[in-house]
């Protein structure tokens, strides 16, 4: 859907990219997280260190990868190490500032499901699975989630808990002994949510331009909370849009999804 001169997917990707700081070490998931992380690298965060599960450190792909095993990730990376080293030394060693993940389902405490829709033994849909997401969600210093918002994705109860967010709220993560802070933001095509400082329940703190509270509630499977002062997301700047669109166009050509100019 388009709003003004940009789409809802574009503002979601741009809003997520803005959360990444220059110089941060970021463990990146495939899909929307990869698009947002590489947009940050190509705009305001040129010194961000992008890590992918397959071993590239300091990845600088010219086009977005098809999967974590895409050789394009290794071609311009600072180095490539083994997957065990990525997890043990970097992630479990506390050297990852931000874990950037997507999800198929999410609940009010930012726990996520990427395993199955429906009953585990006889699911209606089998999803890609956990991969490294449980470890990223547990061990990264902070986690940012990005996904499109609908009542099918934002649910009261997950069909399967793949990766922990804030469990059942409060100090549940601390009691479990998890080292990372967990999700600090959820970015959707409608808004930005952050966990309440006490309950850890997701709370809308920003609405994207043209989006109403009613739209957000309709796209959420529980009674969503709004902050006392909800801000409006800054509209995408021209350079953000042009860099993102160029990246996506190059990617489409490279993957045979668009003809070369």
Backbone as numpy.savetxt, mean C-alpha at the origin, in Angstrom:
# Nx Ny Nz CAx CAy CAz Cx Cy Cz
-12.82 6.24 -12.71 -13.66 7.43 -12.71 -12.79 8.67 -12.71
-13.17 9.65 -13.51 -12.39 10.87 -13.61 -13.01 11.98 -12.77
-12.16 12.78 -12.15 -12.59 13.98 -11.44 -11.67 15.10 -11.90
-12.23 16.08 -12.56 -11.39 17.14 -13.09 -10.46 16.58 -14.15
-9.18 16.83 -14.00 -8.21 16.36 -14.99 -7.45 15.13 -14.51
-7.98 14.42 -13.51 -7.31 13.22 -13.01 -8.36 12.19 -12.60
-7.93 10.95 -12.51 -8.83 9.87 -12.12 -8.71 9.59 -10.62
-9.66 8.85 -10.09 -9.61 8.49 -8.67 -8.42 7.58 -8.38
-8.06 6.74 -9.34 -6.88 5.89 -9.16 -5.61 6.74 -9.11
-5.56 7.77 -9.94 -4.38 8.64 -9.94 -4.23 9.38 -8.62
-5.31 9.93 -8.08 -5.17 10.67 -6.82 -4.84 9.71 -5.67
-5.35 8.48 -5.73 -5.00 7.49 -4.70 -3.51 7.18 -4.75
-2.98 6.95 -5.95 -1.57 6.63 -6.10 -0.70 7.80 -5.67
-1.09 9.00 -6.05 -0.31 10.20 -5.71 -0.36 10.46 -4.21
-1.55 10.34 -3.61 -1.68 10.56 -2.16 -0.83 9.56 -1.38
-0.78 8.32 -1.86 0.05 7.31 -1.18 1.53 7.62 -1.34
1.93 8.07 -2.53 3.35 8.36 -2.77 3.84 9.50 -1.88
2.98 10.45 -1.59 3.37 11.60 -0.76 3.73 11.21 0.67
3.28 10.04 1.11 3.56 9.60 2.47 4.99 9.09 2.63
5.68 8.85 1.53 7.03 8.31 1.58 8.06 9.44 1.63
8.98 9.34 2.58 9.99 10.39 2.77 11.28 10.05 2.03
11.96 11.09 1.59 13.23 10.90 0.90 14.24 10.23 1.84
14.93 9.23 1.32 15.93 8.52 2.11 15.39 7.35 2.89
14.08 7.17 2.93 13.50 6.05 3.67 13.81 4.73 2.98
13.88 3.67 3.77 13.99 2.31 3.25 12.59 1.73 3.19
12.14 1.39 1.99 10.75 1.00 1.78 10.66 -0.39 1.18
9.96 -1.29 1.84 9.73 -2.66 1.36 8.43 -2.61 0.57
8.52 -2.91 -0.73 7.41 -2.61 -1.65 6.68 -3.87 -2.10
5.36 -3.80 -2.10 4.53 -4.84 -2.68 4.24 -4.53 -4.15
3.78 -5.53 -4.89 3.49 -5.36 -6.31 2.11 -4.72 -6.49
1.92 -4.02 -7.61 0.64 -3.40 -7.91 0.64 -1.93 -7.52
-0.45 -1.48 -6.91 -0.57 -0.07 -6.52 0.57 0.40 -5.62
1.01 -0.42 -4.63 2.14 0.04 -3.80 3.39 0.32 -4.63
3.66 -0.53 -5.63 4.85 -0.34 -6.46 4.73 0.93 -7.30
3.54 1.20 -7.82 3.33 2.42 -8.59 3.55 3.66 -7.72
2.99 3.65 -6.51 3.13 4.80 -5.62 4.57 4.99 -5.17
5.26 3.89 -4.84 6.64 3.99 -4.36 7.57 4.51 -5.46
7.38 4.02 -6.68 8.23 4.49 -7.77 7.89 5.91 -8.19
6.64 6.31 -8.04 6.30 7.71 -8.28 7.03 8.60 -7.29
7.06 8.20 -6.02 7.81 8.97 -5.02 9.27 9.09 -5.40
9.85 7.97 -5.86 11.26 7.97 -6.26 11.52 8.93 -7.42
10.57 9.04 -8.32 10.74 9.86 -9.51 10.34 11.32 -9.30
9.83 11.64 -8.10 9.41 13.03 -7.83 10.12 13.57 -6.60
9.49 13.50 -5.44 10.00 14.19 -4.26 10.99 13.39 -3.42
11.15 12.08 -3.73 12.01 11.24 -2.89 13.03 10.48 -3.74
13.95 11.18 -4.40 14.90 10.51 -5.30 15.85 9.55 -4.58
16.06 9.75 -3.29 17.01 8.91 -2.55 16.32 7.82 -1.74
15.06 7.56 -2.01 14.37 6.48 -1.32 14.98 5.15 -1.75
15.07 4.21 -0.81 15.66 2.89 -1.09 14.52 1.88 -1.18
14.25 1.41 -2.40 13.16 0.47 -2.61 13.69 -0.96 -2.57
13.06 -1.77 -1.72 13.43 -3.18 -1.54 12.24 -4.04 -1.98
12.54 -5.06 -2.75 11.51 -6.02 -3.16 11.86 -7.40 -2.60
10.85 -8.21 -2.40 10.98 -9.50 -1.72 11.99 -10.43 -2.38
12.15 -10.33 -3.70 13.03 -11.24 -4.42 14.51 -10.91 -4.25
14.85 -9.78 -3.64 16.25 -9.49 -3.34 16.83 -8.17 -3.81
16.20 -7.43 -4.75 16.78 -6.14 -5.15 16.74 -5.12 -4.02
17.83 -4.43 -3.83 17.92 -3.34 -2.87 18.29 -2.07 -3.64
17.55 -1.00 -3.41 17.77 0.21 -4.18 17.30 0.05 -5.60
16.16 -0.63 -5.79 15.62 -0.86 -7.13 15.21 0.47 -7.77
15.50 0.59 -9.06 15.16 1.79 -9.82 14.59 1.38 -11.18
13.49 0.64 -11.18 12.97 0.12 -12.45 12.49 1.25 -13.37
12.75 1.06 -14.66 12.29 2.04 -15.65 10.80 1.89 -15.89
10.30 0.66 -15.72 8.87 0.38 -15.83 8.46 -0.45 -14.62
7.18 -0.47 -14.32 6.71 -1.21 -13.16 6.80 -2.71 -13.38
7.18 -3.46 -12.36 7.36 -4.91 -12.52 6.04 -5.66 -12.62
6.10 -6.79 -13.34 4.93 -7.66 -13.42 4.76 -8.46 -12.14
5.89 -8.77 -11.48 5.88 -9.55 -10.25 7.17 -9.27 -9.50
7.29 -9.81 -8.30 8.51 -9.58 -7.53 9.72 -10.24 -8.18
9.46 -11.22 -9.07 10.55 -11.90 -9.74 10.93 -11.28 -11.08
10.35 -10.13 -11.41 10.64 -9.46 -12.67 12.12 -9.03 -12.70
12.84 -9.48 -13.73 14.25 -9.15 -13.84 14.53 -7.67 -13.96
13.53 -6.90 -14.37 13.68 -5.45 -14.49 14.05 -4.81 -13.16
13.63 -5.43 -12.07 13.93 -4.89 -10.74 15.41 -4.94 -10.42
16.08 -5.96 -10.93 17.49 -6.17 -10.61 18.43 -5.35 -11.50
17.98 -4.99 -12.69 18.87 -4.39 -13.68 19.54 -3.11 -13.20
18.80 -2.26 -12.49 19.35 -0.97 -12.07 19.39 -0.83 -10.54
19.24 -1.96 -9.85 19.29 -1.92 -8.38 20.72 -1.68 -7.90
20.86 -1.17 -6.69 22.20 -0.98 -6.11 22.88 -2.32 -5.90
22.10 -3.31 -5.48 22.63 -4.66 -5.31 21.45 -5.61 -5.25
21.75 -6.90 -5.38 20.73 -7.94 -5.25 21.27 -8.98 -4.27
20.45 -9.29 -3.26 20.86 -10.27 -2.26 19.83 -11.40 -2.23
20.08 -12.40 -1.43 19.16 -13.53 -1.32 17.89 -13.12 -0.58
16.81 -13.83 -0.85 15.56 -13.56 -0.14 15.71 -13.75 1.37
16.41 -14.79 1.85 16.61 -14.89 3.31 17.30 -13.67 3.89
18.27 -13.09 3.16 18.94 -11.89 3.68 17.98 -10.71 3.73
17.11 -10.57 2.71 16.12 -9.50 2.71 15.27 -9.57 3.98
14.82 -10.76 4.31 13.93 -10.89 5.46 14.68 -10.86 6.79
15.76 -11.62 6.88 16.42 -11.71 8.19 17.20 -10.45 8.53
18.05 -9.99 7.61 18.92 -8.85 7.91 18.15 -7.53 7.81
17.42 -7.34 6.73 16.75 -6.05 6.51 15.45 -5.92 7.28
14.54 -6.86 7.07 13.22 -6.71 7.67 13.21 -7.06 9.15
13.59 -8.27 9.50 13.59 -8.68 10.91 14.68 -7.95 11.69
15.67 -7.42 11.00 16.73 -6.67 11.67 16.36 -5.23 11.96
15.13 -4.82 11.63 14.65 -3.47 11.95 15.19 -2.38 11.04
15.58 -2.75 9.81 16.18 -1.78 8.90 15.21 -1.27 7.83
13.94 -1.66 7.91 12.93 -1.21 6.95 12.05 -0.16 7.62
12.06 1.05 7.04 11.27 2.15 7.61 9.78 2.00 7.33
9.46 1.62 6.09 8.05 1.56 5.67 7.80 0.29 4.87
6.76 -0.42 5.24 6.26 -1.52 4.43 5.06 -1.01 3.65
5.06 -1.21 2.34 4.02 -0.65 1.48 3.24 -1.80 0.86
1.98 -2.01 1.28 1.22 -3.20 0.92 -0.15 -2.87 0.34
-0.68 -3.82 -0.42 -2.06 -3.78 -0.86 -2.83 -4.87 -0.13
-4.11 -5.05 -0.49 -4.93 -6.08 0.16 -6.18 -6.32 -0.67
-6.79 -7.48 -0.45 -8.09 -7.77 -1.05 -9.21 -7.41 -0.08
-8.98 -7.66 1.22 -9.91 -7.28 2.27 -9.17 -6.61 3.41
-9.84 -5.70 4.10 -9.28 -5.03 5.26 -10.41 -4.80 6.26
-10.10 -4.86 7.56 -11.12 -4.60 8.56 -10.84 -3.28 9.28
-11.62 -2.98 10.29 -11.55 -1.67 10.94 -10.24 -1.44 11.69
-9.50 -2.50 11.97 -8.21 -2.36 12.65 -7.04 -2.59 11.70
-7.31 -2.51 10.40 -6.29 -2.60 9.36 -5.59 -3.95 9.30
-6.28 -5.00 9.76 -5.82 -6.35 9.47 -6.19 -6.65 8.02
-5.38 -7.45 7.31 -5.65 -7.64 5.89 -5.72 -9.11 5.50
-6.45 -9.34 4.41 -6.62 -10.67 3.83 -6.14 -10.64 2.39
-5.18 -11.51 2.06 -4.75 -11.69 0.68 -4.72 -13.18 0.34
-5.52 -13.98 1.05 -5.45 -15.43 0.92 -6.65 -16.03 0.19
-7.85 -15.89 0.75 -9.06 -16.44 0.11 -10.26 -15.53 0.39
-11.24 -15.59 -0.51 -12.56 -15.03 -0.27 -13.51 -16.20 -0.09
-14.25 -16.20 1.01 -15.12 -17.33 1.32 -14.45 -18.28 2.29
-15.03 -19.48 2.42 -14.49 -20.49 3.32 -13.12 -20.96 2.83
-12.17 -21.11 3.76 -10.81 -21.45 3.38 -10.74 -22.78 2.61
-11.53 -23.78 3.05 -11.46 -25.10 2.42 -12.16 -25.14 1.07
-13.19 -24.31 0.90 -13.89 -24.25 -0.39 -14.15 -22.78 -0.73
-13.09 -22.03 -1.04 -13.25 -20.58 -1.27 -13.95 -20.26 -2.58
-14.61 -19.12 -2.61 -15.19 -18.64 -3.87 -14.09 -18.04 -4.75
-13.05 -17.49 -4.12 -11.91 -16.95 -4.85 -10.64 -17.26 -4.07
-9.65 -17.79 -4.78 -8.35 -18.00 -4.15 -7.43 -16.87 -4.60
-6.91 -16.14 -3.64 -6.09 -14.95 -3.90 -4.61 -15.32 -4.00
-3.74 -14.36 -4.35 -2.31 -14.68 -4.51 -1.64 -15.26 -3.27
-2.16 -14.95 -2.09 -1.59 -15.51 -0.87 -0.78 -14.52 -0.08
-0.10 -15.03 0.93 0.57 -14.17 1.89 1.86 -13.58 1.35
2.68 -14.43 0.71 4.01 -13.95 0.31 4.75 -13.44 1.54
5.38 -12.30 1.39 6.11 -11.72 2.52 5.30 -10.76 3.35
4.01 -10.58 3.02 3.19 -9.57 3.70 3.10 -9.76 5.21
2.92 -10.98 5.74 2.83 -11.11 7.20 4.08 -10.60 7.92
5.26 -10.90 7.35 6.50 -10.44 7.97 6.66 -8.92 7.84
6.28 -8.39 6.69 6.35 -6.94 6.49 5.43 -6.23 7.47
4.20 -6.72 7.58 3.22 -6.11 8.49 3.66 -6.19 9.94
4.41 -7.24 10.27 4.85 -7.43 11.65 6.10 -6.64 12.00
7.05 -6.55 11.05 8.39 -6.09 11.39 8.78 -4.71 10.87
8.16 -4.24 9.80 8.51 -2.90 9.32 8.18 -1.87 10.39
8.96 -0.80 10.46 8.73 0.22 11.48 7.34 0.83 11.35
6.89 1.02 10.10 5.54 1.51 9.82 5.02 0.78 8.58
3.70 0.73 8.45 3.09 0.11 7.28 2.07 1.08 6.68
2.10 1.20 5.36 1.10 1.97 4.62 0.37 1.00 3.70
-0.95 1.06 3.72 -1.78 0.20 2.87 -2.47 1.04 1.81
-2.55 0.51 0.61 -3.23 1.23 -0.47 -4.11 0.25 -1.23
-5.40 0.57 -1.34 -6.35 -0.27 -2.05 -7.61 0.52 -2.36
-8.33 0.08 -3.40 -9.58 0.74 -3.76 -10.65 0.37 -2.73
-11.53 1.34 -2.46 -12.49 1.18 -1.38 -13.85 0.73 -1.89
-14.36 -0.33 -1.27 -15.72 -0.82 -1.53 -16.16 -1.61 -0.32
-17.47 -1.82 -0.20 -17.98 -2.59 0.94 -17.54 -4.05 0.87
-17.14 -4.52 -0.31 -16.64 -5.89 -0.44 -15.20 -6.01 0.06
-14.47 -4.91 0.00 -13.06 -4.93 0.44 -12.92 -4.48 1.89
-13.73 -3.52 2.32 -13.68 -2.99 3.68 -14.80 -3.66 4.47
-14.45 -4.73 5.18 -15.44 -5.63 5.76 -15.40 -5.66 7.28
-16.54 -6.03 7.88 -16.60 -6.16 9.34 -15.69 -7.27 9.83
-15.68 -8.38 9.09 -14.87 -9.54 9.49 -14.18 -10.11 8.26
-12.87 -10.28 8.36 -12.11 -10.85 7.26 -12.50 -12.31 7.04
-12.48 -12.76 5.79 -12.68 -14.17 5.51 -11.46 -14.98 5.95
-10.30 -14.33 5.96 -9.06 -14.97 6.42 -8.10 -13.87 6.84
-7.48 -14.02 7.99 -6.51 -13.02 8.44 -5.13 -13.45 7.96
-4.63 -12.74 6.94 -3.32 -13.06 6.38 -2.21 -12.32 7.11
-2.40 -11.01 7.30 -1.36 -10.16 7.90 -1.98 -9.27 8.95
-1.34 -9.18 10.11 -1.91 -8.41 11.21 -1.71 -6.91 11.01
-2.75 -6.18 11.37 -2.64 -4.73 11.45 -2.55 -4.37 12.92
-3.71 -4.01 13.50 -3.76 -3.73 14.93 -4.62 -4.76 15.67
-4.78 -5.95 15.05 -5.52 -7.06 15.67 -6.90 -6.62 16.13
-7.20 -6.65 17.43 -8.51 -6.20 17.89 -8.43 -4.82 18.55
-7.36 -4.09 18.23 -7.26 -2.70 18.68 -6.49 -2.52 19.97
-6.42 -1.27 20.40 -5.71 -0.95 21.63 -4.24 -1.31 21.54
-3.73 -1.94 22.60 -2.31 -2.31 22.64 -2.08 -3.77 22.27
-2.97 -4.31 21.41 -2.89 -5.73 21.06 -1.56 -6.09 20.40
-1.04 -5.21 19.55 0.24 -5.50 18.90 1.37 -5.58 19.93
1.35 -4.65 20.87 2.39 -4.63 21.90 2.34 -5.90 22.73
1.14 -6.34 23.09 0.99 -7.56 23.88 1.52 -8.78 23.15
1.37 -8.76 21.82 1.84 -9.87 21.01 3.35 -9.82 20.80
3.96 -8.69 21.10 5.41 -8.56 20.96 5.90 -8.23 19.57
5.01 -7.70 18.73 5.42 -7.35 17.37 6.26 -6.08 17.39
7.37 -6.05 16.66 8.29 -4.91 16.76 7.84 -3.64 16.05
7.10 -3.77 14.95 6.72 -2.59 14.19 5.49 -1.89 14.73
5.27 -0.64 14.29 4.10 0.12 14.71 2.81 -0.40 14.07
2.94 -1.12 12.96 1.75 -1.54 12.23 1.29 -0.45 11.27
0.10 -0.60 10.71 -0.40 0.38 9.74 -0.54 1.77 10.35
0.03 2.76 9.69 -0.10 4.15 10.11 -1.02 4.93 9.18
-1.33 4.36 8.00 -2.23 5.03 7.06 -2.79 4.01 6.08
-4.03 4.24 5.69 -4.67 3.47 4.62 -5.14 4.48 3.58
-4.66 4.33 2.36 -5.01 5.27 1.29 -5.92 4.55 0.30
-7.07 5.16 0.01 -8.01 4.57 -0.95 -8.29 5.58 -2.06
-9.17 5.20 -2.97 -9.55 6.12 -4.04 -10.57 7.15 -3.57
-10.98 7.07 -2.29 -11.93 8.03 -1.73 -11.34 8.91 -0.65
-10.40 8.36 0.12 -9.96 9.08 1.32 -8.64 8.54 1.85
-8.20 9.14 2.94 -7.06 8.64 3.69 -7.52 8.39 5.12
-7.19 7.22 5.64 -7.54 6.85 7.01 -6.28 6.65 7.84
-6.40 6.94 9.13 -5.32 6.70 10.06 -5.90 6.05 11.31
-5.14 5.20 12.00 -5.66 4.58 13.21 -5.78 5.57 14.36
-6.87 5.46 15.11 -7.03 6.29 16.30 -5.87 6.02 17.26
-5.41 7.06 17.92 -4.22 6.94 18.78 -4.44 6.01 19.97
-5.68 5.79 20.37 -5.97 4.94 21.53 -6.59 3.61 21.11
-7.70 3.67 20.37 -8.41 2.44 20.01 -7.77 1.72 18.83
-7.00 2.45 18.01 -6.37 1.96 16.78 -7.38 1.66 15.68
-8.64 2.05 15.86 -9.62 1.87 14.80 -9.38 2.90 13.69
-9.55 2.47 12.45 -9.32 3.36 11.32 -10.30 4.54 11.34
-9.75 5.73 11.13 -10.52 6.97 11.18 -10.19 7.80 9.95
-11.20 8.31 9.28 -10.98 9.12 8.08 -10.43 10.49 8.49
-9.25 10.82 7.99 -8.63 12.11 8.30 -8.56 13.03 7.09
-8.67 12.44 5.88 -8.69 13.25 4.65 -9.72 12.68 3.69
-10.45 13.57 3.03 -11.33 13.19 1.92 -10.72 13.73 0.64
-10.71 12.90 -0.41 -10.22 13.39 -1.68 -11.22 14.40 -2.26
-10.77 15.34 -3.07 -11.65 16.38 -3.62 -12.89 15.77 -4.29
-14.05 16.33 -3.96 -15.31 15.89 -4.55 -15.93 14.68 -3.91
-15.29 14.11 -2.88 -15.81 12.92 -2.21 -16.55 13.32 -0.95
-17.73 12.75 -0.73 -18.53 13.06 0.45 -18.37 11.98 1.52
-18.76 12.32 2.73 -18.74 11.34 3.82 -19.69 10.19 3.51
-20.79 10.50 2.86 -21.78 9.47 2.53 -21.18 8.44 1.56
-20.39 8.90 0.60 -19.73 7.98 -0.33 -18.79 7.03 0.40
-18.04 7.58 1.34 -17.10 6.76 2.09 -17.85 5.72 2.92
-18.92 6.15 3.59 -19.69 5.21 4.41 -20.30 4.11 3.57
-20.82 4.46 2.39 -21.44 3.47 1.51 -20.43 2.43 1.05
-19.18 2.83 0.96 -18.12 1.93 0.48 -17.40 1.22 1.62
-17.98 1.26 2.84 -17.35 0.65 4.01 -18.34 -0.28 4.69
-17.88 -1.47 5.06 -18.76 -2.47 5.64 -19.00 -2.34 7.13
-18.52 -1.27 7.74 -18.79 -0.99 9.14 -19.08 0.50 9.30
-19.50 0.92 10.48 -19.78 2.33 10.73 -18.45 3.07 10.84
-18.06 3.71 9.77 -16.74 4.34 9.71 -16.69 5.59 10.57
-15.56 5.83 11.18 -15.37 7.00 12.02 -14.67 8.10 11.22
-15.01 9.35 11.53 -14.38 10.51 10.91 -13.70 11.34 11.99
-12.55 11.88 11.67 -11.83 12.74 12.62 -12.64 14.00 12.89
-12.36 14.64 14.01 -13.09 15.87 14.36 -12.87 16.97 13.33
-11.70 16.95 12.70 -11.40 17.91 11.64 -10.85 17.14 10.43
-11.70 16.93 9.44 -11.31 16.18 8.25 -10.78 17.15 7.20
-9.57 16.88 6.73 -8.93 17.73 5.74 -9.28 17.26 4.32
-9.03 18.12 3.34 -9.17 17.72 1.95 -7.80 17.41 1.37
-7.70 16.28 0.70 -6.45 15.91 0.04 -6.09 16.95 -1.01
-4.83 17.36 -1.04 -4.38 18.31 -2.05 -4.53 17.69 -3.43
-5.04 18.47 -4.37 -5.22 17.97 -5.73 -3.86 17.63 -6.34
-3.80 16.66 -7.23 -2.53 16.30 -7.84 -1.90 17.47 -8.59
-0.61 17.64 -8.40 0.12 18.67 -9.15 0.39 18.16 -10.56
0.63 19.09 -11.47 0.86 18.71 -12.86 2.06 17.79 -13.02
3.13 18.07 -12.26 4.31 17.21 -12.39 4.05 15.82 -11.84
3.26 15.70 -10.78 2.92 14.39 -10.25 2.13 13.58 -11.29
1.17 14.24 -11.90 0.35 13.55 -12.91 1.17 13.15 -14.13
1.99 14.07 -14.61 2.75 13.78 -15.84 3.76 12.65 -15.61
4.44 12.65 -14.46 5.41 11.59 -14.16 4.70 10.25 -14.00
3.57 10.23 -13.30 2.82 8.98 -13.12 2.31 8.45 -14.45
1.74 9.31 -15.25 1.20 8.87 -16.53 2.30 8.37 -17.46
3.44 9.03 -17.45 4.56 8.58 -18.27 5.05 7.21 -17.81
5.14 7.01 -16.50 5.56 5.73 -15.95 4.60 4.62 -16.37
3.30 4.87 -16.26 2.30 3.87 -16.61 2.29 3.60 -18.11
2.52 4.64 -18.91 2.56 4.46 -20.36 3.76 3.62 -20.77
4.93 3.92 -20.20 6.13 3.12 -20.49 5.91 1.67 -20.09
5.25 1.48 -18.96 4.99 0.13 -18.46 4.06 -0.62 -19.41
3.02 0.04 -19.86 2.06 -0.60 -20.78 2.74 -1.01 -22.09
3.62 -0.17 -22.60 4.36 -0.50 -23.83 5.28 -1.69 -23.58
6.01 -1.65 -22.47 6.98 -2.72 -22.15 6.30 -4.07 -21.97
5.07 -4.06 -21.47 4.35 -5.30 -21.20 3.39 -5.68 -22.34
3.49 -4.97 -23.47 2.68 -5.30 -24.63 1.23 -4.94 -24.50
0.93 -4.00 -23.59 -0.46 -3.61 -23.37 -0.83 -2.33 -24.11
0.16 -1.73 -24.78 -0.08 -0.53 -25.57 0.96 -0.49 -26.68
0.61 0.05 -27.85 1.58 0.11 -28.95 2.63 1.18 -28.68
3.84 0.93 -29.12 4.90 1.92 -29.01 4.57 3.11 -29.91
4.97 4.30 -29.46 4.66 5.50 -30.24 5.41 5.48 -31.56
